Amino acid sequence: QVQLVESGGGSVQAGGSLILACEVSKDPHSTFYTGWFRQAPGKEREGIALFLIYGGTTYADSVKGRFTISKDSAGNTVYLRMNDLKAEDTAIYTCAAVPPDRHYLQALGVFGYSGQGTQVTVSS
């Protein structure tokens, strides 16, 4: 089982930055890959960032070049650095963990485990 707790959401002006954090607790013998997805009112869930096998990362086109996923050396905290925020980035951001056989962006929030989410509001 995996437990995920997000923090760091809030309100920011367009062009600003925010950093989200996710505390990860899991059985050390289990294998999951962590990432972030978001969902805005009236829109579909969107997987936006995910760690790949061997430490690589992948991003949705909508955030590529602006958002960066990272983690501490122990892997207990996962971060999402969001730069150059836009009004369309307003959403609930949720940390998630997917198993190896569901290791792709679209699986975030569908398979595996998810946190409770944190609101990010960007005003223009």
mmCIF file of C-alpha atoms in Angstrom:
data_model
loop_
_atom_site.group_PDB
_atom_site.id
_atom_site.type_symbol
_atom_site.label_atom_id
_atom_site.label_comp_id
_atom_site.label_asym_id
_atom_site.label_seq_id
_atom_site.Cartn_x
_atom_site.Cartn_y
_atom_site.Cartn_z
ATOM 1 C CA GLN A 1 0.000 0.000 0.000
ATOM 2 C CA VAL A 2 1.129 3.566 -0.740
ATOM 3 C CA GLN A 3 0.151 6.731 1.109
ATOM 4 C CA LEU A 4 0.610 10.128 -0.515
ATOM 5 C CA VAL A 5 0.081 13.530 1.104
ATOM 6 C CA GLU A 6 0.409 16.734 -0.915
ATOM 7 C CA SER A 7 1.200 20.243 0.246
ATOM 8 C CA GLY A 8 2.131 23.572 -1.274
ATOM 9 C CA GLY A 9 -0.901 24.565 -3.304
ATOM 10 C CA GLY A 10 -2.255 28.083 -3.304
ATOM 11 C CA SER A 11 -2.944 31.142 -5.401
ATOM 12 C CA VAL A 12 -0.457 32.865 -7.663
ATOM 13 C CA GLN A 13 -0.470 35.446 -10.425
ATOM 14 C CA ALA A 14 0.112 34.410 -14.012
ATOM 15 C CA GLY A 15 3.819 34.146 -14.723
ATOM 16 C CA GLY A 16 4.573 33.150 -11.147
ATOM 17 C CA SER A 17 5.882 29.926 -9.671
ATOM 18 C CA LEU A 18 4.816 27.344 -7.097
ATOM 19 C CA ILE A 19 6.362 24.200 -5.700
ATOM 20 C CA LEU A 20 4.175 21.290 -4.659
ATOM 21 C CA ALA A 21 5.441 18.545 -2.372
ATOM 22 C CA CYS A 22 4.215 14.995 -1.874
ATOM 23 C CA GLU A 23 5.202 12.875 1.098
ATOM 24 C CA VAL A 24 5.340 9.231 0.021
ATOM 25 C CA SER A 25 4.997 6.280 2.387
ATOM 26 C CA LYS A 26 5.152 2.752 1.022
ATOM 27 C CA ASP A 27 6.372 -0.739 1.635
ATOM 28 C CA PRO A 28 10.079 -0.630 0.652
ATOM 29 C CA HIS A 29 9.679 -3.978 -1.113
ATOM 30 C CA SER A 30 6.948 -2.714 -3.430
ATOM 31 C CA THR A 31 7.608 -0.972 -6.746
ATOM 32 C CA PHE A 32 5.629 2.070 -7.776
ATOM 33 C CA TYR A 33 6.420 5.075 -9.922
ATOM 34 C CA THR A 34 5.286 8.467 -8.698
ATOM 35 C CA GLY A 35 3.915 11.350 -10.659
ATOM 36 C CA TRP A 36 1.360 14.137 -10.744
ATOM 37 C CA PHE A 37 -1.966 14.600 -12.420
ATOM 38 C CA ARG A 38 -4.398 17.489 -12.375
ATOM 39 C CA GLN A 39 -8.061 18.087 -12.966
ATOM 40 C CA ALA A 40 -9.738 21.395 -13.621
ATOM 41 C CA PRO A 41 -13.505 21.965 -13.264
ATOM 42 C CA GLY A 42 -15.323 20.628 -16.285
ATOM 43 C CA LYS A 43 -12.172 19.108 -17.757
ATOM 44 C CA GLU A 44 -10.765 15.613 -17.916
ATOM 45 C CA ARG A 45 -8.041 14.392 -15.629
ATOM 46 C CA GLU A 46 -4.602 15.015 -17.120
ATOM 47 C CA GLY A 47 -1.428 13.162 -16.186
ATOM 48 C CA ILE A 48 1.307 15.798 -16.314
ATOM 49 C CA ALA A 49 4.560 14.411 -14.907
ATOM 50 C CA LEU A 50 5.940 10.965 -14.154
ATOM 51 C CA PHE A 51 9.194 9.346 -13.172
ATOM 52 C CA LEU A 52 10.334 6.673 -15.580
ATOM 53 C CA ILE A 53 12.394 3.585 -14.990
ATOM 54 C CA TYR A 54 16.100 4.364 -14.478
ATOM 55 C CA GLY A 55 15.331 7.889 -13.247
ATOM 56 C CA GLY A 56 14.066 9.560 -16.379
ATOM 57 C CA THR A 57 10.978 11.730 -16.512
ATOM 58 C CA THR A 58 8.139 12.395 -18.904
ATOM 59 C CA TYR A 59 5.735 15.336 -19.140
ATOM 60 C CA ALA A 60 2.501 16.250 -20.820
ATOM 61 C CA ASP A 61 2.968 18.654 -23.702
ATOM 62 C CA SER A 62 0.884 21.236 -21.845
ATOM 63 C CA VAL A 63 3.515 21.607 -19.110
ATOM 64 C CA LYS A 64 6.730 20.568 -20.835
ATOM 65 C CA GLY A 65 9.467 23.155 -20.320
ATOM 66 C CA ARG A 66 7.600 24.848 -17.463
ATOM 67 C CA PHE A 67 7.109 22.088 -14.867
ATOM 68 C CA THR A 68 9.785 19.869 -13.320
ATOM 69 C CA ILE A 69 9.290 16.756 -11.228
ATOM 70 C CA SER A 70 12.000 15.814 -8.756
ATOM 71 C CA LYS A 71 12.478 13.897 -5.539
ATOM 72 C CA ASP A 72 14.759 13.797 -2.539
ATOM 73 C CA SER A 73 17.563 11.254 -2.376
ATOM 74 C CA ALA A 74 15.513 8.830 -0.298
ATOM 75 C CA GLY A 75 12.540 9.100 -2.619
ATOM 76 C CA ASN A 76 10.257 9.933 0.290
ATOM 77 C CA THR A 77 9.280 13.355 -1.024
ATOM 78 C CA VAL A 78 8.334 14.130 -4.601
ATOM 79 C CA TYR A 79 8.218 17.718 -5.816
ATOM 80 C CA LEU A 80 6.569 19.489 -8.708
ATOM 81 C CA ARG A 81 8.175 22.792 -9.563
ATOM 82 C CA MET A 82 5.809 24.905 -11.658
ATOM 83 C CA ASN A 83 7.153 27.963 -13.453
ATOM 84 C CA ASP A 84 5.535 30.486 -15.776
ATOM 85 C CA LEU A 85 2.098 29.534 -14.527
ATOM 86 C CA LYS A 86 -0.914 30.335 -16.691
ATOM 87 C CA ALA A 87 -4.593 30.735 -15.898
ATOM 88 C CA GLU A 88 -5.253 27.412 -17.642
ATOM 89 C CA ASP A 89 -3.022 25.688 -15.090
ATOM 90 C CA THR A 90 -5.704 26.277 -12.456
ATOM 91 C CA ALA A 91 -6.729 22.838 -11.193
ATOM 92 C CA ILE A 92 -6.546 20.397 -8.337
ATOM 93 C CA TYR A 93 -3.097 18.802 -8.426
ATOM 94 C CA THR A 94 -2.747 15.289 -7.098
ATOM 95 C CA CYS A 95 0.261 13.123 -6.417
ATOM 96 C CA ALA A 96 -0.087 9.510 -7.530
ATOM 97 C CA ALA A 97 1.811 6.235 -7.685
ATOM 98 C CA VAL A 98 1.370 3.675 -10.452
ATOM 99 C CA PRO A 99 2.562 0.056 -10.646
ATOM 100 C CA PRO A 100 5.127 -1.058 -13.234
ATOM 101 C CA ASP A 101 2.499 -2.515 -15.578
ATOM 102 C CA ARG A 102 0.641 0.836 -15.663
ATOM 103 C CA HIS A 103 3.662 3.007 -16.051
ATOM 104 C CA TYR A 104 2.384 5.845 -18.230
ATOM 105 C CA LEU A 105 0.960 9.353 -17.759
ATOM 106 C CA GLN A 106 -2.640 8.439 -18.472
ATOM 107 C CA ALA A 107 -2.585 5.856 -15.683
ATOM 108 C CA LEU A 108 -2.042 8.480 -12.986
ATOM 109 C CA GLY A 109 -5.203 8.749 -10.933
ATOM 110 C CA VAL A 110 -6.720 5.656 -12.565
ATOM 111 C CA PHE A 111 -4.488 2.824 -11.378
ATOM 112 C CA GLY A 112 -2.397 2.540 -8.230
ATOM 113 C CA TYR A 113 -2.756 5.134 -5.487
ATOM 114 C CA SER A 114 -3.520 8.870 -5.252
ATOM 115 C CA GLY A 115 -3.298 11.568 -2.623
ATOM 116 C CA GLN A 116 -6.079 13.917 -1.609
ATOM 117 C CA GLY A 117 -5.065 16.721 -3.971
ATOM 118 C CA THR A 118 -4.164 20.361 -3.508
ATOM 119 C CA GLN A 119 -5.722 23.381 -5.213
ATOM 120 C CA VAL A 120 -3.639 25.622 -7.460
ATOM 121 C CA THR A 121 -5.273 28.822 -8.660
ATOM 122 C CA VAL A 122 -3.594 31.089 -11.207
ATOM 123 C CA SER A 123 -5.054 34.534 -11.755
ATOM 124 C CA SER A 124 -4.452 36.473 -14.943
#
